[in-house]
Structure formats: structure tokens, C-alpha cells
PDB file of C-alpha atoms and ligand atoms in Angstrom:
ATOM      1  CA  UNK A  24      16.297   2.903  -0.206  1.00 93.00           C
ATOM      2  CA  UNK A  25      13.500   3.564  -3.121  1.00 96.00           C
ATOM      3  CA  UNK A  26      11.403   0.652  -2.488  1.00 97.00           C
ATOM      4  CA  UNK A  27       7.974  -0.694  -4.319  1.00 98.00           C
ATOM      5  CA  UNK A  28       5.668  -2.720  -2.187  1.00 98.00           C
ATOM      6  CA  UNK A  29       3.686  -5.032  -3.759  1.00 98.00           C
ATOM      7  CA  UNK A  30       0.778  -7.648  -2.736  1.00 97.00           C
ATOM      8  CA  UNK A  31      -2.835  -8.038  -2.712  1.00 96.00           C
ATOM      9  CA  UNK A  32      -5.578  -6.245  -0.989  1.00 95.00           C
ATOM     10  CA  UNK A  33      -5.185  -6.503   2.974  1.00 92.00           C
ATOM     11  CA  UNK A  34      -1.286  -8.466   2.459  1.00 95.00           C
ATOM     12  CA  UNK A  35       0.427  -6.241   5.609  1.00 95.00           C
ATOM     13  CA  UNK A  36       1.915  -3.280   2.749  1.00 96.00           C
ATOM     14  CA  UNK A  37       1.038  -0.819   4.517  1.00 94.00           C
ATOM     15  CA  UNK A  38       1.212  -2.123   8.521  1.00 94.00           C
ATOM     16  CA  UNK A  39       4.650  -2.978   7.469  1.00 97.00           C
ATOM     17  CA  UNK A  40       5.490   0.087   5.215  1.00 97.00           C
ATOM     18  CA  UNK A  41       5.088   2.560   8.340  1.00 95.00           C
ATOM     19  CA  UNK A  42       7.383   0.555  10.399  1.00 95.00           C
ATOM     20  CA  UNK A  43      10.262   0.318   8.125  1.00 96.00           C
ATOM     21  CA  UNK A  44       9.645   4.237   6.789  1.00 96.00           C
ATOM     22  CA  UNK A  45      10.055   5.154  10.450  1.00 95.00           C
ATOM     23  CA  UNK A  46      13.007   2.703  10.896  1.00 95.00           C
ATOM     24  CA  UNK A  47      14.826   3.708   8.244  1.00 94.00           C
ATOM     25  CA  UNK A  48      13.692   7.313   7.601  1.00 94.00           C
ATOM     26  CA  UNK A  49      11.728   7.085   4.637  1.00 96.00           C
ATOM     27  CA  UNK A  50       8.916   8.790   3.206  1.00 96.00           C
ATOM     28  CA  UNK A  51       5.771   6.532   3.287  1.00 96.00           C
ATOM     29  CA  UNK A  52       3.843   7.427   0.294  1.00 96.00           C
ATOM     30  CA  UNK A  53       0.525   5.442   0.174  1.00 95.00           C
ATOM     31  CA  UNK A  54      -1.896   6.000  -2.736  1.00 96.00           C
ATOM     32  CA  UNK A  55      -4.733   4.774  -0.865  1.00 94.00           C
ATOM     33  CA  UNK A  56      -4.300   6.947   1.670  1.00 92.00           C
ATOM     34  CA  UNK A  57      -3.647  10.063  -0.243  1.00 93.00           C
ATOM     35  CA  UNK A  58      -6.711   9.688  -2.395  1.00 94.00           C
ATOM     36  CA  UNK A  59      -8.713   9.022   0.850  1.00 91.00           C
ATOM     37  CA  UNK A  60      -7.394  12.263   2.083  1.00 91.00           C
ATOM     38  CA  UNK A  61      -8.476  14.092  -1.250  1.00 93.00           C
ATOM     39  CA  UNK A  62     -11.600  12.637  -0.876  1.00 92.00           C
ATOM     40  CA  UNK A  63     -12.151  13.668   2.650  1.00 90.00           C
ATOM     41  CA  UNK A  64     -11.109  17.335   1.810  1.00 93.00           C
ATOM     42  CA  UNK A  65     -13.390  17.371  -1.463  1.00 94.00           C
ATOM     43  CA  UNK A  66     -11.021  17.917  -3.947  1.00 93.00           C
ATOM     44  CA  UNK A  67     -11.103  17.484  -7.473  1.00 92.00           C
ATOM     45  CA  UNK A  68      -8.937  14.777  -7.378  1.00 92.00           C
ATOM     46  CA  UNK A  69     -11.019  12.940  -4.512  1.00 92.00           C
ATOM     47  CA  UNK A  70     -14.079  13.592  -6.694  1.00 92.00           C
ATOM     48  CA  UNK A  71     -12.594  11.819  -9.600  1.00 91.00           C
ATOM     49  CA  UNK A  72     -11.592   8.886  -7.345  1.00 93.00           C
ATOM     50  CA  UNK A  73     -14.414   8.321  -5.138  1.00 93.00           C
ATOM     51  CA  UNK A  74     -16.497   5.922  -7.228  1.00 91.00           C
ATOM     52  CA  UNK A  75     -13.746   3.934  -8.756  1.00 95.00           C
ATOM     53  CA  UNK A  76     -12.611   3.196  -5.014  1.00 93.00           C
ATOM     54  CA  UNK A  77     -16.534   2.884  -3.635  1.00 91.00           C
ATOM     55  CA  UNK A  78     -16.440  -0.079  -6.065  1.00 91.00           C
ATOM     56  CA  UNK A  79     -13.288  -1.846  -5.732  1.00 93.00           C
ATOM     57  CA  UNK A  80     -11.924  -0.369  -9.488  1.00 95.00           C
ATOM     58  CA  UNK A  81      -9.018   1.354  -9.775  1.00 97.00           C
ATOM     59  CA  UNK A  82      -8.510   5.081 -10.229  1.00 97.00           C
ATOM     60  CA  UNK A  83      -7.618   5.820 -13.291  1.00 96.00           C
ATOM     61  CA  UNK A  84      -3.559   5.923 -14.139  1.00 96.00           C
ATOM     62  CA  UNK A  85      -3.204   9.705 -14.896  1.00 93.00           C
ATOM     63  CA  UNK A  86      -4.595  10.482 -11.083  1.00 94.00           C
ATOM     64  CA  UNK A  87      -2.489   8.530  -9.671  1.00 96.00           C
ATOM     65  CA  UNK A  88       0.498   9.428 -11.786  1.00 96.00           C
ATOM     66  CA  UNK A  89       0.381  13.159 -11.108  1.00 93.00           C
ATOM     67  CA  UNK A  90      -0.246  12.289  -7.288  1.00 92.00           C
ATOM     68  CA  UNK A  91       2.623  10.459  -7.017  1.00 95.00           C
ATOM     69  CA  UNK A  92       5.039  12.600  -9.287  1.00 93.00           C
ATOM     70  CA  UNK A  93       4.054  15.779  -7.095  1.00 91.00           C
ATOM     71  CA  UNK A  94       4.890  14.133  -4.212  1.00 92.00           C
ATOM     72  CA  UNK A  95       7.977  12.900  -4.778  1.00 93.00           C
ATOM     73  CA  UNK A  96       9.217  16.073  -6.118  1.00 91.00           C
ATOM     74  CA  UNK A  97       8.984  17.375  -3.032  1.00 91.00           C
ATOM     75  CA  UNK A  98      12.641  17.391  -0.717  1.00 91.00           C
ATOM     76  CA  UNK A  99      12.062  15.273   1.758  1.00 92.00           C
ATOM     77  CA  UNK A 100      11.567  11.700  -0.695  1.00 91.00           C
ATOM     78  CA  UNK A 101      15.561  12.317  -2.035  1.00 89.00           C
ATOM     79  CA  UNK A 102      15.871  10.576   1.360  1.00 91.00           C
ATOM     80  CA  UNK A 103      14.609   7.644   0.179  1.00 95.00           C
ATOM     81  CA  UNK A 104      10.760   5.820  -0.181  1.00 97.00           C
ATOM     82  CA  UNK A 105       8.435   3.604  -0.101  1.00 97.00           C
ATOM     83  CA  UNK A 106       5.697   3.239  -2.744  1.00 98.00           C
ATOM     84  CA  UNK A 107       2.749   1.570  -0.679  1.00 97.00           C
ATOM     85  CA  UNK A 108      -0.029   0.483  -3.659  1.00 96.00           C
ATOM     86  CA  UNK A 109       1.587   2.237  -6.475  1.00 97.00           C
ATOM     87  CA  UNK A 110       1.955   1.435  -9.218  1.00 98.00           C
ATOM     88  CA  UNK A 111      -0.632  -0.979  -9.679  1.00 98.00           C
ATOM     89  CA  UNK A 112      -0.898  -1.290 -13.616  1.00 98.00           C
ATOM     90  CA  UNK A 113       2.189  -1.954 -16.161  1.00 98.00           C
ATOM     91  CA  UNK A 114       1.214   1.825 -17.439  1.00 98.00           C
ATOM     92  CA  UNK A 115       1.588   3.467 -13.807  1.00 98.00           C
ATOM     93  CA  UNK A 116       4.741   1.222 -13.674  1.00 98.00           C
ATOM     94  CA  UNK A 117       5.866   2.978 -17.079  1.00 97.00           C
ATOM     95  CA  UNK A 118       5.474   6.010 -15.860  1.00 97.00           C
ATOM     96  CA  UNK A 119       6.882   5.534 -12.558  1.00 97.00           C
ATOM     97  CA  UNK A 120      10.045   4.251 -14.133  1.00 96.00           C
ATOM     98  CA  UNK A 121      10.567   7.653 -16.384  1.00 95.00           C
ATOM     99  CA  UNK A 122       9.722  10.029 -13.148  1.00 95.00           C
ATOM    100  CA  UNK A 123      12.496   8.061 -11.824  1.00 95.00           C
ATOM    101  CA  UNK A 124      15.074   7.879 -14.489  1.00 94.00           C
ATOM    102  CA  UNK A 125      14.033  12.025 -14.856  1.00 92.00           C
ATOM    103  CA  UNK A 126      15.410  12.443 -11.143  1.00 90.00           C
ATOM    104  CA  UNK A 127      18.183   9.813 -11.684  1.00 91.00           C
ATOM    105  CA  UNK A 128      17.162   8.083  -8.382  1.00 92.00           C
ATOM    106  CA  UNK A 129      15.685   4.525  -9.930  1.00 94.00           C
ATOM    107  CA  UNK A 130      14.084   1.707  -7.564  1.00 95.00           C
ATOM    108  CA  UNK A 131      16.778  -0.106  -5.550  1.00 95.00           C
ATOM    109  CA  UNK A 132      13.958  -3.126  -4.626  1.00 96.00           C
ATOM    110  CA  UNK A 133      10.113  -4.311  -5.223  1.00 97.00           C
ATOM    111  CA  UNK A 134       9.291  -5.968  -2.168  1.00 97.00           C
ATOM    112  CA  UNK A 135       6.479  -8.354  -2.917  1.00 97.00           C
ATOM    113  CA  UNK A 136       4.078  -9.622   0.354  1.00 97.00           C
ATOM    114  CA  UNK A 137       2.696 -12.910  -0.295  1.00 96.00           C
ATOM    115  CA  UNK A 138      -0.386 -13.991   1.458  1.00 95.00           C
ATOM    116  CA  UNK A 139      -3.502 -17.132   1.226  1.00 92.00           C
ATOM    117  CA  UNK A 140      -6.542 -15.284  -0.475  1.00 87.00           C
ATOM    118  CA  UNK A 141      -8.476 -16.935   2.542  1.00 85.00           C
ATOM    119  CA  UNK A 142      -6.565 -15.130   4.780  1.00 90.00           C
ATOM    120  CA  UNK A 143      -7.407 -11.553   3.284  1.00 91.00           C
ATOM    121  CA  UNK A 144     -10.612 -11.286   3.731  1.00 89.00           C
ATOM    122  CA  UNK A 145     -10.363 -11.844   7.565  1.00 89.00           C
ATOM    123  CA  UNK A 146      -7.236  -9.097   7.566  1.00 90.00           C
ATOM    124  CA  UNK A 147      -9.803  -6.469   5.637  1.00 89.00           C
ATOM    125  CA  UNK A 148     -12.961  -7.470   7.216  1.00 88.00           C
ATOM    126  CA  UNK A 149     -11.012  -7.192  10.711  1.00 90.00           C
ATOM    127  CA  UNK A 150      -8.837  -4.127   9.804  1.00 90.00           C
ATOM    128  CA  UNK A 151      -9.720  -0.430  12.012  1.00 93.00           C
ATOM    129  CA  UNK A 152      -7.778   2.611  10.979  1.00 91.00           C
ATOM    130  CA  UNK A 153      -7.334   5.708  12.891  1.00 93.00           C
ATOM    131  CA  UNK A 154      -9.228   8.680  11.629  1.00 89.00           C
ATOM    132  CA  UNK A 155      -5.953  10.910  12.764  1.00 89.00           C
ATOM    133  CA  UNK A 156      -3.144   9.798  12.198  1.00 89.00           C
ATOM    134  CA  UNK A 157      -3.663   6.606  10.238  1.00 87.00           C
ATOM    135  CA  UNK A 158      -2.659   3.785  12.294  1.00 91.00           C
ATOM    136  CA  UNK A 159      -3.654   0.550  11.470  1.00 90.00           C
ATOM    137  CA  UNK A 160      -4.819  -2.254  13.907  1.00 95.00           C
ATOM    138  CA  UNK A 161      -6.727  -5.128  13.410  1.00 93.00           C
ATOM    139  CA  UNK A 162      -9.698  -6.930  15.933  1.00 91.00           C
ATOM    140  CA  UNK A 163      -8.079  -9.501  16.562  1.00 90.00           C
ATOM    141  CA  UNK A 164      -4.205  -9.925  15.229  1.00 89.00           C
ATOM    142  CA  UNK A 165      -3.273  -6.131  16.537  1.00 92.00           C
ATOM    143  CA  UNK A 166      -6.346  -5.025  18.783  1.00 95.00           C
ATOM    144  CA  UNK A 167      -5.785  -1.573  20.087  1.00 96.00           C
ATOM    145  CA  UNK A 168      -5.675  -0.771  24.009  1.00 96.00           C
ATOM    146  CA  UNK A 169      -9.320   0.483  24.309  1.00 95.00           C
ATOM    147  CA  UNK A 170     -11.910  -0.679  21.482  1.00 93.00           C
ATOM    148  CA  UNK A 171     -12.638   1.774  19.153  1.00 94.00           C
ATOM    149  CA  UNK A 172      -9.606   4.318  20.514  1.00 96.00           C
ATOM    150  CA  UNK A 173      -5.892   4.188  18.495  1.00 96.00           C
ATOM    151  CA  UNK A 174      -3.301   3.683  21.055  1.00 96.00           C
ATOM    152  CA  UNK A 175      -0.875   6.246  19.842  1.00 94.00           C
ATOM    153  CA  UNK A 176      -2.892   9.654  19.491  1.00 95.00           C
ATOM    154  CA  UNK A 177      -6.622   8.704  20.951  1.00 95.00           C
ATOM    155  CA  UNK A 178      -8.258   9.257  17.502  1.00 95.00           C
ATOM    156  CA  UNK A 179     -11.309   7.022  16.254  1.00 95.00           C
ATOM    157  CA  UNK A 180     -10.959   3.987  15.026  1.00 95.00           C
ATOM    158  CA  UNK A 181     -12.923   3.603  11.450  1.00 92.00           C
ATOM    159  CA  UNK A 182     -13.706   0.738   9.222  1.00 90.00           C
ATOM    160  CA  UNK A 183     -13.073   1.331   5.390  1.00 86.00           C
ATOM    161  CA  UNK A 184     -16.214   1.449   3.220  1.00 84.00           C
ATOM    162  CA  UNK A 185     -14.232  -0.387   0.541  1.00 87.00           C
ATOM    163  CA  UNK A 186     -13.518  -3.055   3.406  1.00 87.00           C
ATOM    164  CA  UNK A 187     -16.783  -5.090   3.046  1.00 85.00           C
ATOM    165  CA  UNK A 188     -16.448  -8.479   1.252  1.00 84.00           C
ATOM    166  CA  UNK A 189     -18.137  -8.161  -1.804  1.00 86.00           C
ATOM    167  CA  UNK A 190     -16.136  -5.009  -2.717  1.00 90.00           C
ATOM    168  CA  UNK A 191     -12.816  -6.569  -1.031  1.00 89.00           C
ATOM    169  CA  UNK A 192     -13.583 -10.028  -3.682  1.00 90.00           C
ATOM    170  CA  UNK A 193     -13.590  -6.958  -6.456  1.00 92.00           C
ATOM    171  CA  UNK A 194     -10.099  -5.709  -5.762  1.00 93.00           C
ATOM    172  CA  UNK A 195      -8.519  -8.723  -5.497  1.00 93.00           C
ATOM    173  CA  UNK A 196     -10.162  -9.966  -9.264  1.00 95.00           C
ATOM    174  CA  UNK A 197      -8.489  -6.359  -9.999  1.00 96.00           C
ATOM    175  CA  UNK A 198      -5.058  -7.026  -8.306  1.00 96.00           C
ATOM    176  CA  UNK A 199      -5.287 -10.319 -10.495  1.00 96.00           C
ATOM    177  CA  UNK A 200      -6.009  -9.198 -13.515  1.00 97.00           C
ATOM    178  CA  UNK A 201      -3.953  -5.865 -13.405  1.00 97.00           C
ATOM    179  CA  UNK A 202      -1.435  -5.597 -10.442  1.00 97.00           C
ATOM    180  CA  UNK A 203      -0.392  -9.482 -10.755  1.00 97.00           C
ATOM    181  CA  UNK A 204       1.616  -8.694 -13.983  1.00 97.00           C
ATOM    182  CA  UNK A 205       3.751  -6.096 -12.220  1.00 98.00           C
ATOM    183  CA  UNK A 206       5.791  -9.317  -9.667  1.00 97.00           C
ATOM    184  CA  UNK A 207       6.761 -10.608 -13.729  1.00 97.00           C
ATOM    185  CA  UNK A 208       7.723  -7.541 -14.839  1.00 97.00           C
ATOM    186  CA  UNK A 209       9.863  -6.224 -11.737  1.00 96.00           C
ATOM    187  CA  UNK A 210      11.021  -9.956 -11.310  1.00 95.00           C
ATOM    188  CA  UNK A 211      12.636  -9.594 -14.983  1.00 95.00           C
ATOM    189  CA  UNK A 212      14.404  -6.369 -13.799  1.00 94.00           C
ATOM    190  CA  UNK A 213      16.224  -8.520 -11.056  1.00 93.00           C
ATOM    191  CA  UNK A 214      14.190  -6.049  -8.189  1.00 95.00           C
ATOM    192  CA  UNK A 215      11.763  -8.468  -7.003  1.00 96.00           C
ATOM    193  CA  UNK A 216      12.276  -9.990  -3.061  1.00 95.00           C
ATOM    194  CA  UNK A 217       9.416 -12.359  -2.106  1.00 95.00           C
ATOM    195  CA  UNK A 218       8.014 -12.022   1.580  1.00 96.00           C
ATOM    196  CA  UNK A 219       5.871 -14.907   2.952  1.00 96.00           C
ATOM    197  CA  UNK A 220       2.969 -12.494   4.845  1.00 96.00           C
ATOM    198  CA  UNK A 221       1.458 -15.392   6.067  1.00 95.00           C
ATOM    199  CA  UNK A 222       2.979 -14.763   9.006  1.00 95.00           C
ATOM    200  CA  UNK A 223       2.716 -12.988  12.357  1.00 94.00           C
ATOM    201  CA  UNK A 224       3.312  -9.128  11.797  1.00 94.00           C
ATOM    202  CA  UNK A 225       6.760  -9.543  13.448  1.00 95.00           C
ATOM    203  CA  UNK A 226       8.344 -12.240  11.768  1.00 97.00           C
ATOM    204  CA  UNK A 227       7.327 -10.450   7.948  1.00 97.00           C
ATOM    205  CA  UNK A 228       8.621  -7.251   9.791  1.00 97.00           C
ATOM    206  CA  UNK A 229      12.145  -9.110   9.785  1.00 96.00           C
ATOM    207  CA  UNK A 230      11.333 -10.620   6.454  1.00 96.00           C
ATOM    208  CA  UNK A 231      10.655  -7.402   4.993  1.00 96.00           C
ATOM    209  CA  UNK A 232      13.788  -5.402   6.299  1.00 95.00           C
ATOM    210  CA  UNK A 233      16.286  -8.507   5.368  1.00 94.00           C
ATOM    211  CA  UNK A 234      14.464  -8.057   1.520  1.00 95.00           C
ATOM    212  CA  UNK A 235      14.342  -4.209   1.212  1.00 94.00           C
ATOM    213  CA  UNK A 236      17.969  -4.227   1.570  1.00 88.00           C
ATOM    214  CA  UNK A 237      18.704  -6.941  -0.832  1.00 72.00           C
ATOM    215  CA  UNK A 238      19.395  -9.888   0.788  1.00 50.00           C
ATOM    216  CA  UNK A 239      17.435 -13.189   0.437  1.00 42.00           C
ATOM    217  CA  UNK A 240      14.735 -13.162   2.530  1.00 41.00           C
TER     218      UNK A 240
HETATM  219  P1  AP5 B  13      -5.204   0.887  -0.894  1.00 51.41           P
HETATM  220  O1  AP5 B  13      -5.538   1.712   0.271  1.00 51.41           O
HETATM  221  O2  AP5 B  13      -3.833   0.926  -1.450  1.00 51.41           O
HETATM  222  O3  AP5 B  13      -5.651  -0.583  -0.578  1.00 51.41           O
HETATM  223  P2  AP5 B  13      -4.982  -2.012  -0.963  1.00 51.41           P
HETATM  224  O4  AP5 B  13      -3.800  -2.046  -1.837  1.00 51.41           O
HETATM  225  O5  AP5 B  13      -6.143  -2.771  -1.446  1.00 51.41           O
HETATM  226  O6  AP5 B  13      -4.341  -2.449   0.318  1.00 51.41           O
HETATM  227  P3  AP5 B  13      -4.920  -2.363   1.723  1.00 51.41           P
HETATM  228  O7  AP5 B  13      -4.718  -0.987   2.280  1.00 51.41           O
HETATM  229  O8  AP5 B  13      -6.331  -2.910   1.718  1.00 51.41           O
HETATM  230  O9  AP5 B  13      -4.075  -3.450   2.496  1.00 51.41           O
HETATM  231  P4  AP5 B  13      -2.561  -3.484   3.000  1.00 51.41           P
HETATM  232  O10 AP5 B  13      -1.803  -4.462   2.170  1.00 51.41           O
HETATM  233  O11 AP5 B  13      -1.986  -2.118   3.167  1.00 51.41           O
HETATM  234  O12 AP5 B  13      -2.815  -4.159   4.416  1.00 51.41           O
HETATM  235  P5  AP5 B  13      -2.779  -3.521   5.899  1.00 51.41           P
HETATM  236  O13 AP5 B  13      -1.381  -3.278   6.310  1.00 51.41           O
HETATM  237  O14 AP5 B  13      -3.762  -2.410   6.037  1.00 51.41           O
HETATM  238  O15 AP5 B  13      -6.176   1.241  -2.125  1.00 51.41           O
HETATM  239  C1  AP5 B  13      -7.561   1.430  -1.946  1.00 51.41           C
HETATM  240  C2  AP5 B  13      -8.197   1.831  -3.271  1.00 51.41           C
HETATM  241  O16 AP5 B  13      -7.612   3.059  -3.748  1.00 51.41           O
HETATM  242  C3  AP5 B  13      -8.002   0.853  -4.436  1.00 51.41           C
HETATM  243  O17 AP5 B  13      -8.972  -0.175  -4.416  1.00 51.41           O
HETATM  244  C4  AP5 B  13      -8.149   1.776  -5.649  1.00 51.41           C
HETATM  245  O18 AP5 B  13      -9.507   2.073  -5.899  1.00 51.41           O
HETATM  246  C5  AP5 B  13      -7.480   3.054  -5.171  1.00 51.41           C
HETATM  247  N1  AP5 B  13      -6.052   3.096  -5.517  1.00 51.41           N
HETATM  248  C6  AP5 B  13      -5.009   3.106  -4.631  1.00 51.41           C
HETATM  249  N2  AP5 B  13      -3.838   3.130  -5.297  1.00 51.41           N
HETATM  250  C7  AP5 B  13      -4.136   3.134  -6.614  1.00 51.41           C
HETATM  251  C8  AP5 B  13      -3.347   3.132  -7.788  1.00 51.41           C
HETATM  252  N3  AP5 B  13      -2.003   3.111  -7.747  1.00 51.41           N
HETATM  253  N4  AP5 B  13      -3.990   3.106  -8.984  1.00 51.41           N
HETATM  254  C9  AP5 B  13      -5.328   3.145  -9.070  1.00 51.41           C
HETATM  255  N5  AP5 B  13      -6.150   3.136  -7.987  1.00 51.41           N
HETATM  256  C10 AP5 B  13      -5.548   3.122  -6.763  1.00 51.41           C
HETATM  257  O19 AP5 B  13      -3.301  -4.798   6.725  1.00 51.41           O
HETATM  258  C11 AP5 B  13      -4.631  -5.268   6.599  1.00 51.41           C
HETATM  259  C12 AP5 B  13      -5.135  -5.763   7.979  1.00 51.41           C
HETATM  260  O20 AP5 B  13      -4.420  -6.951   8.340  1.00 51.41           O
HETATM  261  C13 AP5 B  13      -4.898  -4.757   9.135  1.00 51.41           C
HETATM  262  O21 AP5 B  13      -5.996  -4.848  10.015  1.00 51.41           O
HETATM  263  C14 AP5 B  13      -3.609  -5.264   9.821  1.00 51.41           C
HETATM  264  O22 AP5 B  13      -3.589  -4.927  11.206  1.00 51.41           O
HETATM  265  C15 AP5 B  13      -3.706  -6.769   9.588  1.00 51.41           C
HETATM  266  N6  AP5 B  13      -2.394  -7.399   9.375  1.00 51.41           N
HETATM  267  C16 AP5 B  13      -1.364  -6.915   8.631  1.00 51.41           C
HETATM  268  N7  AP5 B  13      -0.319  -7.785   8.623  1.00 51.41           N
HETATM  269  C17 AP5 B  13      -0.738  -8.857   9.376  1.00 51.41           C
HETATM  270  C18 AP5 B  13      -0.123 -10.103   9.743  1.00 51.41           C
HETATM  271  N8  AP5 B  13       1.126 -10.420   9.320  1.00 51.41           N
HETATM  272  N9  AP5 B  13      -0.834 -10.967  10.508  1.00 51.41           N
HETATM  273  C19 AP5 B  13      -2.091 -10.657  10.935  1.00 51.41           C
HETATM  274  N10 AP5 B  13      -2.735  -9.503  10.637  1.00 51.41           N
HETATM  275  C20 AP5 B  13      -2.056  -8.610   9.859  1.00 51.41           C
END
């Protein structure tokens, strides 16, 4: 499987893109996450991205393009993938498309989560990650054992910076206006599966494994 997920700000991509990577054994290859890292450790790259993320913008496409075609040069992705927030403009798409042609391994599905914008706010505003080993829980829809603790390794729990509202209601005008175009674009390729991720995290879970292989979800 070489699978694109796709959906607004705080839709489930990358709660559900860890369970099916593990699942299936695919590399989970978050953008978000690796420019947080870069960030974290100071490097150029993180320096470039940390006020276009501090605001809710989007990095600009050659970062992300030369994060992503690294990484998936390296052996372990000829396994298979998931793209978790990339691409996010028709240009990353462009490119993403000619790394992939390049390698002749192309997409096999763009799996796209659909969820109320009323409901995203309370998903972000609510959502704790683990300053380890990235877990993702929520305060009330997946609490974690002891507040403030993640379950599976005993690191902190953290709230994102780019988590408050008025910078969440700035990434989703940019999903809108730049991501959006992507469901057309992949839906005239025949690759597009729509997931409703309206609801609970188990019942999209099923969702999303019935659409990443192909079938109607
Ligand atoms: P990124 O980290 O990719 O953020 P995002 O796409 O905005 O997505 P999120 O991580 O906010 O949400 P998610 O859909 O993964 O939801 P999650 O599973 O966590 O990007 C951050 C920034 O980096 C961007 O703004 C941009 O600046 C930059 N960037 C990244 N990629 C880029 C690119 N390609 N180009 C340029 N810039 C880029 O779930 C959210 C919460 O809801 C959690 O608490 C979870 O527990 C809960 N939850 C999940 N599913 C359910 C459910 N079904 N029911 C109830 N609760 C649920």
C-alpha cells in the first residue's frame, strides 16, 4: 500500500495513520511531525519552518518536498506508506507524483477523512501528544490512563502551540483554500476513497482499512 491521507486540521489522519502503519507494516511518514522534530533539534530546516507553523501557514513546498523525498528514499518505505499531511498544495502534489513515477512505485489510494468544521476545533483544542514517542490522545474521546502521562511509554503529555483556536481557524482557511483542491484532483485520478470521521475512532478505523485497500467504504 502507498497511501495519501487527506482531511482537515484535527480530522483523525494521523490517530488513524499509526494504527493502520502498524497493522499493515507501513512506514508512517507525517510532515507535521517531522518538521516538529527539526524544530525541536534546531535545524535549519526547523528554523525555516517554525514561523510558518507558529501561525497556522504552510511551510513552504521546497521544505517539504526535500523532507519527504529523503525519506522515502530510504529502504524501509519500498514496504509500503502512508503520507500523513503531505502533500498539501497541487505543487507538493506535482512533485510527489514525479518522486513517485522516478521510483516506479505510484499511489495505490488517497484516503480522504471527512469531518463537521464544528467538530475540529473540540478534536484540536482537546488533543495531548506524547513528548516521546508521539502518541496521540484526546481529553475526552481517548483520555490516557493517568492525566498528563501517555499510556504506552510514560512520556509527557503536551498540547501543540499551533492547537489554540485562533491559529487552528487559520489552518483550516489554509486547508480550504490550498489543500481542498487536492480531493478534485486525486478524485479525477480514480484514487480518492471518502471516510466519514465523524465517527467514533473505531468505526473510521474500519472505514479507513476497508478504503485503503480499495473497496467502497
Ligand atoms: P500537521 O501536524 O500535519 O497538522 P494537521 O494536518 O493540521 O493535522 P493535525 O495533526 O492537526 O490533525 P490530524 O488530522 O492528524 O488529527 P489527530 O489524529 O491528531 O501540520 C502542522 C503544521 O505543519 C501545518 O499547519 C503546517 O504549518 C506544517 N506542515 C505540515 N505538513 C506540511 C506540508 N505538507 N506543507 C506545508 N506545511 C506543512 O486527531 C486530533 C484529535 O482528535 C486527537 O486528540 C485525537 O485523539 C482526536 N480524535 C481523532 N479521531 C477521533 C474520532 N474519530 N473521534 C473523536 N476524537 C478523535
Amino acid at each position: 500500500m502507498r497511501l495519501v491521507f487527506l482531511g482537515p486540521p484535527g480530522a483523525g489522519k494521523g490517530t488513524q495513520a499509526k494504527l493502520l502503519a502498524k497493522e499493515e507494516g507501513l512506514v508512517h511518514l507525517s510532515t507535521g511531525d517531522l518538521l516538529r522534530t527539526a524544530i525541536a533539534r534546531g535545524t535549519p530546516t526547523g528554523l525555516k519552518a517554525k514561523s510558518f507553523m507558529d501561525a497556522g501557514g504552510l511551510v513552504p513546498d521546497e521544505v517539504v518536498d526535500v523532507l519527504i523525498e529523503e525519506r522515502l528514499r530510504e529502504p524501509d518505505a519500498r514496504a509500503g506508506f502512508i503520507l500523513d499531511g503531505y502533500p498539501r498544495t497541487l505543487a507538493q502534489a506535482t512533485a510527489l507524483a514525479r518522486m513517485l513515477a522516478a521510483a516506479r512505485t505510484p499511489l495505490t489510494r488517497v484516503v480522504l477523512i471527512e469531518v463537521q468544521d464544528e467538530r475540529l476545533v473540540a478534536r484540536s483544542s482537546g488533543r495531548r501528544s506524547c513528548a516521546s514517542c508521539g502518541a496521540i490522545y484526546h481529553v475526552s474521546s481517548k483520555p490516557p490512563r493517568r492525566e498528563g502521562v501517555c499510556d504506552g511509554c510514560g512520556g509527557r503529555l503536551d498540547q501543540r502551540a499551533d492547537d489554540r483556536e485562533e491559529v487552528l481557524r487559520e489552518r483550516l482557511r489554509v486547508y480550504r483554500e490550498k489543500t481542498a483542491p487536492l480531493v478534485a484532483h486525486y478524485g479525477a485520478q480514480g484514487l480518492l476513497a471518502r471516510v466519514n470521521g465523524d465517527l467514533p475512532i473505531g468505526d473510521v478505523t474500519r472505514a479507513v482499512r476497508l478504503a485503503s485497500r480499495g473497496a467502497a467504504a
